[in-house]
Short mmCIF file of C-alpha atoms and ligand atoms in Angstrom, two decimals:
data_model
loop_
_atom_site.label_atom_id
_atom_site.label_comp_id
_atom_site.label_asym_id
_atom_site.label_seq_id
_atom_site.Cartn_x
_atom_site.Cartn_y
_atom_site.Cartn_z
CA MET A 1 27.78 -19.90 -28.97
CA THR A 2 26.72 -21.84 -25.70
CA ILE A 3 27.73 -20.46 -22.20
CA THR A 4 29.90 -23.23 -21.93
CA GLU A 5 31.99 -22.53 -24.98
CA ALA A 6 31.73 -19.17 -23.78
CA LYS A 7 33.50 -19.98 -20.40
CA ALA A 8 36.14 -21.93 -22.20
CA ARG A 9 36.71 -18.56 -24.45
CA LEU A 10 36.76 -16.28 -21.60
CA PRO A 11 38.99 -17.77 -18.56
CA LEU A 12 38.11 -15.92 -15.36
CA PRO A 13 41.59 -14.37 -14.95
CA GLU A 14 41.21 -12.67 -18.31
CA LEU A 15 37.66 -11.40 -17.41
CA ALA A 16 38.82 -10.35 -14.10
CA ARG A 17 41.56 -8.31 -15.76
CA ARG A 18 39.54 -6.89 -18.27
CA LEU A 19 36.82 -5.89 -15.30
CA GLY A 20 40.12 -3.99 -13.80
CA LEU A 21 39.63 -6.31 -10.62
CA PRO A 22 42.69 -5.74 -8.25
CA GLY A 23 45.30 -8.36 -8.77
CA PRO A 24 47.56 -10.21 -8.88
CA ILE A 25 45.10 -13.03 -10.31
CA PRO A 26 46.52 -16.02 -10.58
CA ASP A 27 46.14 -17.99 -14.20
CA ARG A 28 45.66 -21.55 -12.45
CA ASP A 29 43.16 -23.52 -10.62
CA GLY A 30 43.29 -23.94 -6.67
CA LYS A 31 46.11 -20.83 -6.01
CA ALA A 32 44.63 -18.67 -3.45
CA PHE A 33 44.58 -14.74 -4.01
CA THR A 34 43.05 -11.68 -2.14
CA CYS A 35 39.24 -11.75 -2.40
CA TRP A 36 37.26 -9.05 -4.72
CA TRP A 37 34.81 -8.47 -1.96
CA PRO A 38 37.07 -7.70 1.46
CA ASP A 39 34.09 -5.84 2.79
CA ARG A 40 32.26 -9.12 3.45
CA HIS A 41 35.34 -10.11 5.48
CA ASN A 42 35.76 -9.71 9.34
CA ASN A 43 37.53 -6.57 9.90
CA GLY A 44 38.02 -6.09 6.02
CA ASP A 45 40.46 -9.29 6.33
CA ARG A 46 42.63 -9.14 3.19
CA HIS A 47 44.25 -12.59 3.43
CA PRO A 48 44.13 -14.77 0.24
CA SER A 49 41.14 -16.76 0.35
CA MET A 50 39.55 -17.03 -3.05
CA SER A 51 40.55 -19.23 -5.74
CA PHE A 52 39.65 -20.54 -9.23
CA CYS A 53 38.36 -23.99 -9.86
CA TYR A 54 37.04 -25.94 -12.57
CA GLN A 55 39.37 -25.12 -15.20
CA LEU A 56 39.52 -21.42 -14.44
CA THR A 57 35.71 -21.06 -14.90
CA GLY A 58 34.71 -20.73 -11.18
CA TYR A 59 35.62 -19.05 -8.09
CA LYS A 60 35.12 -19.26 -4.47
CA CYS A 61 36.19 -17.54 -1.26
CA HIS A 62 36.75 -19.69 1.58
CA ALA A 63 36.66 -16.74 3.93
CA CYS A 64 33.25 -15.09 2.91
CA GLY A 65 31.46 -17.98 0.66
CA MET A 66 31.07 -15.87 -2.35
CA LYS A 67 31.37 -18.07 -5.29
CA GLY A 68 30.40 -18.29 -8.86
CA ASP A 69 31.27 -18.15 -12.52
CA GLY A 70 32.18 -15.47 -15.18
CA ILE A 71 28.44 -14.65 -15.15
CA THR A 72 27.92 -14.26 -11.45
CA LEU A 73 31.43 -12.22 -11.29
CA LEU A 74 29.75 -9.57 -14.11
CA GLN A 75 26.47 -9.51 -11.85
CA HIS A 76 28.64 -8.67 -8.87
CA SER A 77 30.97 -6.22 -10.54
CA LEU A 78 28.61 -4.36 -12.74
CA GLY A 79 25.56 -4.69 -10.96
CA LEU A 80 23.85 -6.39 -13.60
CA SER A 81 20.82 -8.66 -13.88
CA GLN A 82 21.23 -12.39 -14.32
CA GLN A 83 20.14 -11.95 -18.09
CA GLU A 84 22.20 -8.77 -18.75
CA ALA A 85 25.17 -10.28 -17.17
CA THR A 86 24.67 -13.70 -19.47
CA THR A 87 24.26 -11.55 -22.51
CA ARG A 88 27.44 -9.37 -21.80
CA PHE A 89 29.58 -12.52 -20.78
CA VAL A 90 28.93 -14.26 -24.23
CA THR A 91 29.43 -10.75 -26.18
CA MET A 92 32.79 -10.48 -24.10
CA ALA A 93 33.95 -13.89 -24.96
CA GLY A 94 33.32 -13.28 -28.83
CA GLY A 95 30.08 -14.70 -29.30
CA GLN A 96 26.66 -13.28 -30.77
CA PRO A 97 24.38 -11.74 -27.78
CA LEU A 98 21.56 -14.19 -27.08
CA SER A 99 18.19 -13.08 -27.89
CA PRO A 100 16.00 -12.45 -25.20
CA PRO A 101 14.05 -15.61 -24.23
CA ASP A 102 10.53 -14.08 -24.16
CA THR A 103 8.92 -10.79 -25.30
CA ALA A 104 7.08 -10.57 -21.93
CA PRO A 105 7.76 -7.17 -20.51
CA ARG A 106 10.75 -7.56 -18.15
CA GLU A 107 10.45 -5.97 -14.34
CA LYS A 108 12.00 -2.41 -14.86
CA LYS A 109 15.01 -2.78 -12.23
CA LYS A 110 16.91 0.45 -11.39
CA LYS A 111 20.70 -0.18 -10.59
CA LEU A 112 21.05 0.72 -6.97
CA HIS A 113 23.53 3.38 -6.73
CA LEU A 114 26.01 2.77 -3.77
CA PRO A 115 28.59 4.82 -2.40
CA THR A 116 32.07 4.01 -3.71
CA ASP A 117 33.39 3.75 -0.05
CA LEU A 118 30.54 1.36 1.04
CA ARG A 119 32.37 -0.45 3.96
CA ARG A 120 31.81 -2.42 7.33
CA GLY A 121 33.10 0.71 9.03
CA ASN A 122 35.43 0.12 12.35
CA VAL A 123 34.61 0.17 16.24
CA ASP A 124 34.62 4.09 16.11
CA ASP A 125 31.70 3.83 13.59
CA TRP A 126 29.88 1.18 15.36
CA GLN A 127 30.18 2.90 18.50
CA ALA A 128 28.93 6.17 16.92
CA VAL A 129 25.79 4.85 15.58
CA ALA A 130 25.21 3.02 18.91
CA ASP A 131 25.80 6.57 20.68
CA ILE A 132 23.31 8.23 18.52
CA ARG A 133 20.80 5.55 18.28
CA HIS A 134 21.32 4.66 22.26
CA LEU A 135 21.90 1.32 21.32
CA ASP A 136 24.28 -1.66 22.79
CA VAL A 137 27.29 -1.83 20.42
CA ILE A 138 26.93 -5.40 20.46
CA ALA A 139 24.03 -5.27 18.51
CA VAL A 140 25.73 -2.83 15.99
CA ASP A 141 28.35 -4.97 15.43
CA LEU A 142 25.76 -7.90 14.91
CA ALA A 143 24.03 -5.68 12.10
CA VAL A 144 27.39 -5.42 10.55
CA GLU A 145 28.13 -9.11 10.46
CA MET A 146 24.61 -9.79 9.05
CA GLY A 147 25.36 -7.31 6.22
CA VAL A 148 22.64 -4.99 7.03
CA LEU A 149 24.43 -2.00 8.34
CA ARG A 150 27.28 -0.39 6.41
CA PHE A 151 29.19 2.85 6.21
CA GLY A 152 29.86 5.22 3.24
CA THR A 153 29.72 8.88 1.74
CA VAL A 154 26.39 9.86 0.56
CA HIS A 155 25.96 13.38 -0.98
CA GLY A 156 29.30 14.40 0.76
CA PHE A 157 28.11 13.07 4.36
CA PRO A 158 29.62 10.40 6.31
CA CYS A 159 26.74 7.80 6.47
CA TRP A 160 25.31 5.01 8.18
CA ILE A 161 23.18 2.83 5.71
CA VAL A 162 20.93 -0.01 6.02
CA ILE A 163 20.77 -2.30 3.31
CA ASP A 164 21.00 -6.32 2.68
CA GLU A 165 22.60 -8.82 0.05
CA SER A 166 19.54 -8.42 -2.02
CA ARG A 167 20.94 -5.06 -3.04
CA ARG A 168 17.72 -3.93 -3.86
CA VAL A 169 17.21 -1.07 -1.05
CA ALA A 170 19.09 0.98 1.05
CA GLU A 171 18.67 3.85 3.01
CA ALA A 172 21.40 6.60 4.40
CA ARG A 173 21.56 8.53 7.80
CA ARG A 174 24.05 11.13 8.44
CA MET A 175 26.62 9.93 11.06
CA ASP A 176 26.32 13.54 12.88
CA GLY A 177 22.51 13.25 13.23
CA GLN A 178 21.51 16.08 10.93
CA PRO A 179 19.07 15.95 8.11
CA PHE A 180 20.31 16.02 4.40
CA PRO A 181 19.90 19.35 3.29
CA GLN A 182 17.04 20.49 0.46
CA THR A 183 18.30 20.03 -2.90
CA ASP A 184 16.79 21.43 -6.29
CA ARG A 185 14.78 17.71 -6.57
CA LEU A 186 14.59 16.53 -2.94
CA PRO A 187 13.25 18.31 0.34
CA GLN A 188 15.20 18.38 3.51
CA ARG A 189 15.10 14.61 4.85
CA LYS A 190 16.23 12.65 7.91
CA ALA A 191 16.74 9.62 5.95
CA HIS A 192 17.81 9.70 2.25
CA THR A 193 16.94 6.54 0.21
CA LEU A 194 19.71 5.27 -2.19
CA TYR A 195 18.73 5.99 -6.01
CA GLY A 196 17.35 2.87 -7.66
CA SER A 197 16.10 1.42 -4.03
CA ASP A 198 13.02 -0.65 -4.36
CA LYS A 199 11.04 -0.09 -1.13
CA SER A 200 8.75 -2.71 -1.48
CA TRP A 201 11.79 -5.04 -0.43
CA PRO A 202 11.69 -5.22 3.61
CA VAL A 203 15.34 -4.50 4.28
CA GLY A 204 17.48 -7.07 6.14
CA LEU A 205 15.44 -10.11 4.60
CA ARG A 206 18.68 -11.06 2.86
CA PRO A 207 21.28 -11.08 5.63
CA LEU A 208 24.78 -11.91 5.48
CA HIS A 209 24.12 -15.66 6.60
CA THR A 210 24.68 -19.01 5.03
CA LYS A 211 21.50 -20.46 6.56
CA PRO A 212 18.53 -17.56 6.50
CA HIS A 213 15.98 -20.67 6.69
CA LEU A 214 16.97 -21.38 10.39
CA PHE A 215 15.05 -17.89 11.08
CA LYS A 216 11.76 -19.26 12.27
CA LYS A 217 10.70 -15.69 13.42
CA ILE A 218 10.54 -12.47 11.62
CA MET A 219 10.36 -9.15 13.61
CA LEU A 220 9.03 -6.70 11.03
CA VAL A 221 9.88 -2.85 11.77
CA GLU A 222 9.35 0.39 10.16
CA GLY A 223 12.81 2.29 9.19
CA GLY A 224 16.58 2.04 9.53
CA PRO A 225 16.61 2.71 13.20
CA ASP A 226 13.93 0.54 14.04
CA LEU A 227 15.68 -2.26 12.39
CA LEU A 228 18.90 -1.59 14.33
CA ALA A 229 16.81 -1.38 17.60
CA ALA A 230 15.18 -5.07 16.58
CA TYR A 231 18.97 -6.16 16.70
CA HIS A 232 19.43 -4.51 19.86
CA PHE A 233 16.35 -6.38 21.51
CA LEU A 234 17.69 -9.57 20.14
CA CYS A 235 20.96 -8.95 21.85
CA VAL A 236 19.06 -8.18 25.21
CA THR A 237 16.51 -10.93 24.94
CA GLN A 238 18.91 -13.85 23.47
CA ALA A 239 16.32 -14.22 20.79
CA MET A 240 18.47 -15.28 18.05
CA ASP A 241 16.01 -17.34 16.01
CA ALA A 242 14.40 -14.12 14.95
CA LEU A 243 15.54 -12.07 11.79
CA PRO A 244 14.79 -8.40 11.94
CA VAL A 245 13.62 -6.77 8.53
CA ALA A 246 12.10 -3.18 7.92
CA MET A 247 9.86 -1.59 5.59
CA LEU A 248 11.61 1.89 4.80
CA GLY A 249 8.45 4.10 5.04
CA ARG A 250 4.67 3.35 5.78
CA GLU A 251 3.93 4.75 2.38
CA CYS A 252 5.02 1.97 0.86
CA HIS A 253 1.69 -0.05 0.65
CA HIS A 254 3.01 -3.47 -0.77
CA ILE A 255 5.40 -5.85 -0.03
CA HIS A 256 7.71 -7.41 -2.82
CA PRO A 257 6.39 -10.91 -3.91
CA GLU A 258 9.50 -12.48 -3.99
CA ALA A 259 10.07 -11.20 0.01
CA LEU A 260 6.38 -12.45 0.63
CA ARG A 261 7.50 -15.79 0.00
CA PHE A 262 9.75 -15.66 2.73
CA PHE A 263 7.19 -14.85 5.25
CA SER A 264 5.60 -18.42 4.46
CA GLY A 265 5.46 -20.76 7.53
CA ARG A 266 7.27 -18.16 9.89
CA ASN A 267 5.96 -16.64 12.88
CA VAL A 268 6.04 -12.83 12.10
CA ARG A 269 5.63 -9.86 14.90
CA ILE A 270 4.99 -6.34 13.45
CA TYR A 271 6.02 -3.10 15.39
CA PRO A 272 3.90 -0.35 14.09
CA HIS A 273 4.84 3.03 14.90
CA ALA A 274 2.52 4.81 17.46
CA ASP A 275 2.17 7.83 15.03
CA THR A 276 -0.78 10.34 16.19
CA ASP A 277 -2.37 10.19 13.04
CA GLY A 278 -2.59 6.09 13.10
CA GLY A 279 -0.78 5.97 9.75
CA GLY A 280 1.90 3.48 11.18
CA ILE A 281 -1.03 1.35 12.36
CA GLU A 282 -2.47 1.49 8.77
CA ALA A 283 0.53 0.64 7.27
CA ALA A 284 1.00 -2.23 9.43
CA LYS A 285 -2.42 -3.53 8.60
CA ARG A 286 -1.80 -3.64 4.92
CA TRP A 287 1.42 -5.34 5.25
CA ALA A 288 -0.11 -7.81 7.70
CA GLY A 289 -2.53 -8.60 5.31
CA GLU A 290 -0.13 -9.47 2.64
CA ILE A 291 1.89 -11.57 4.86
CA GLU A 292 -0.91 -13.63 6.18
CA ALA A 293 -2.03 -14.45 2.42
CA ALA A 294 1.60 -15.41 2.11
CA GLY A 295 1.21 -18.34 4.39
CA ALA A 296 2.86 -17.05 7.51
CA ARG A 297 2.49 -19.56 10.50
CA SER A 298 1.29 -16.66 13.01
CA ILE A 299 1.30 -12.84 12.87
CA THR A 300 1.00 -10.69 16.15
CA ALA A 301 1.65 -7.21 16.69
CA PHE A 302 3.37 -5.47 19.61
CA ASN A 303 1.27 -2.29 21.24
CA PHE A 304 3.84 0.54 22.10
CA SER A 305 0.86 2.64 23.56
CA GLY A 306 0.92 3.28 27.31
CA LEU A 307 4.93 3.01 27.44
CA THR A 308 6.90 5.79 28.51
CA ARG A 309 10.46 6.79 28.17
CA GLU A 310 12.59 7.63 30.88
CA ASP A 311 12.68 11.38 29.45
CA GLY A 312 8.71 11.33 30.08
CA HIS A 313 8.12 10.93 26.31
CA PRO A 314 5.91 8.30 25.07
CA VAL A 315 7.31 5.39 23.45
CA THR A 316 6.22 5.78 19.58
CA ASP A 317 8.53 3.13 17.98
CA LEU A 318 10.90 0.41 18.75
CA ASN A 319 13.95 2.57 18.94
CA ASP A 320 12.56 4.58 21.92
CA CYS A 321 12.22 1.73 23.76
CA THR A 322 15.85 1.28 24.13
CA LEU A 323 15.07 4.61 26.28
CA ILE A 324 11.99 2.95 28.10
CA LYS A 325 11.34 3.90 31.94
CA ASN A 326 12.71 1.58 34.26
CA THR A 327 8.96 0.24 35.56
CA HIS A 328 8.03 -0.57 32.23
CA LYS A 329 11.46 -2.86 31.30
CA ASN A 330 9.18 -5.97 32.19
CA GLU A 331 7.24 -5.14 29.03
CA MET A 332 10.02 -5.57 27.24
CA LYS A 333 10.70 -9.23 27.85
CA ASN A 334 7.64 -9.89 25.34
CA LEU A 335 9.20 -7.65 23.01
CA VAL A 336 10.43 -10.63 20.68
CA ILE A 337 7.59 -13.30 19.88
ZN1 ZN B 401 35.52 -12.89 0.04
#
């Protein structure tokens, strides 16, 4: 059975019902219904904005821009790869599963385990994150709009979560600022990396944005708090042509090859943590080497050493810079490339 035949035999309304997606779901093209991904909408808007097209083989939401066919719907609903979703779709349509196109070992990809209540959050959530990380709430709002900040329950704790549209990696921190307690398998930790994460993916690189190619600059930071701090300084400096991305941990030695392609032709600034053991700088050097080989237009690094916070502590990362001493504020003008 070809994919075209499968699409004709398994129209989208039937597929959606078999997947248990919320209804009512119309049985004709062009009739608007509630989008299946309201968390991608402003304030979770649930007005009918989705409709079917191409004789019930395509869907499109004019609010969030999600569009596709039965195969992409399976990918999004069940978290399958394109190949897995294609096989599943043909099988569901009553056809024989297609044989794998090659025998090459496929990339082992674990499914990212996301909280079932993953959401955009509300003004109170955004203000709470702004307070705990001392950020402008406008920056937190921007991060939510760009799809890199979400909220949800992880290990029973209300959390803020950094993530992007690639769904390759996500990291949660507790809203109360406390660490996650030790478990049988995991030590006590400030941040919990969600199961199935691939830390070689710089989180933020696939924002919820229709034209990501317009970002000519990339701010590469380390860790979730610095990702939000980068958004803070974007707002402060009005440098809206820069895209903040974060490697989630200095122990991640390589950047994902697919991610590296995105650095080609761009101006990149790295913000290495000024750790006392120099580990942050070492990690930044490795990443810079890979980014240079990938064809970045320029690579610079921002040096935090010598900067002091208002409370007298040295600045060691970008998030610290939001507490910088007034006399050092001038340095922040050149923070973004
Ligand atoms: Zn939508």
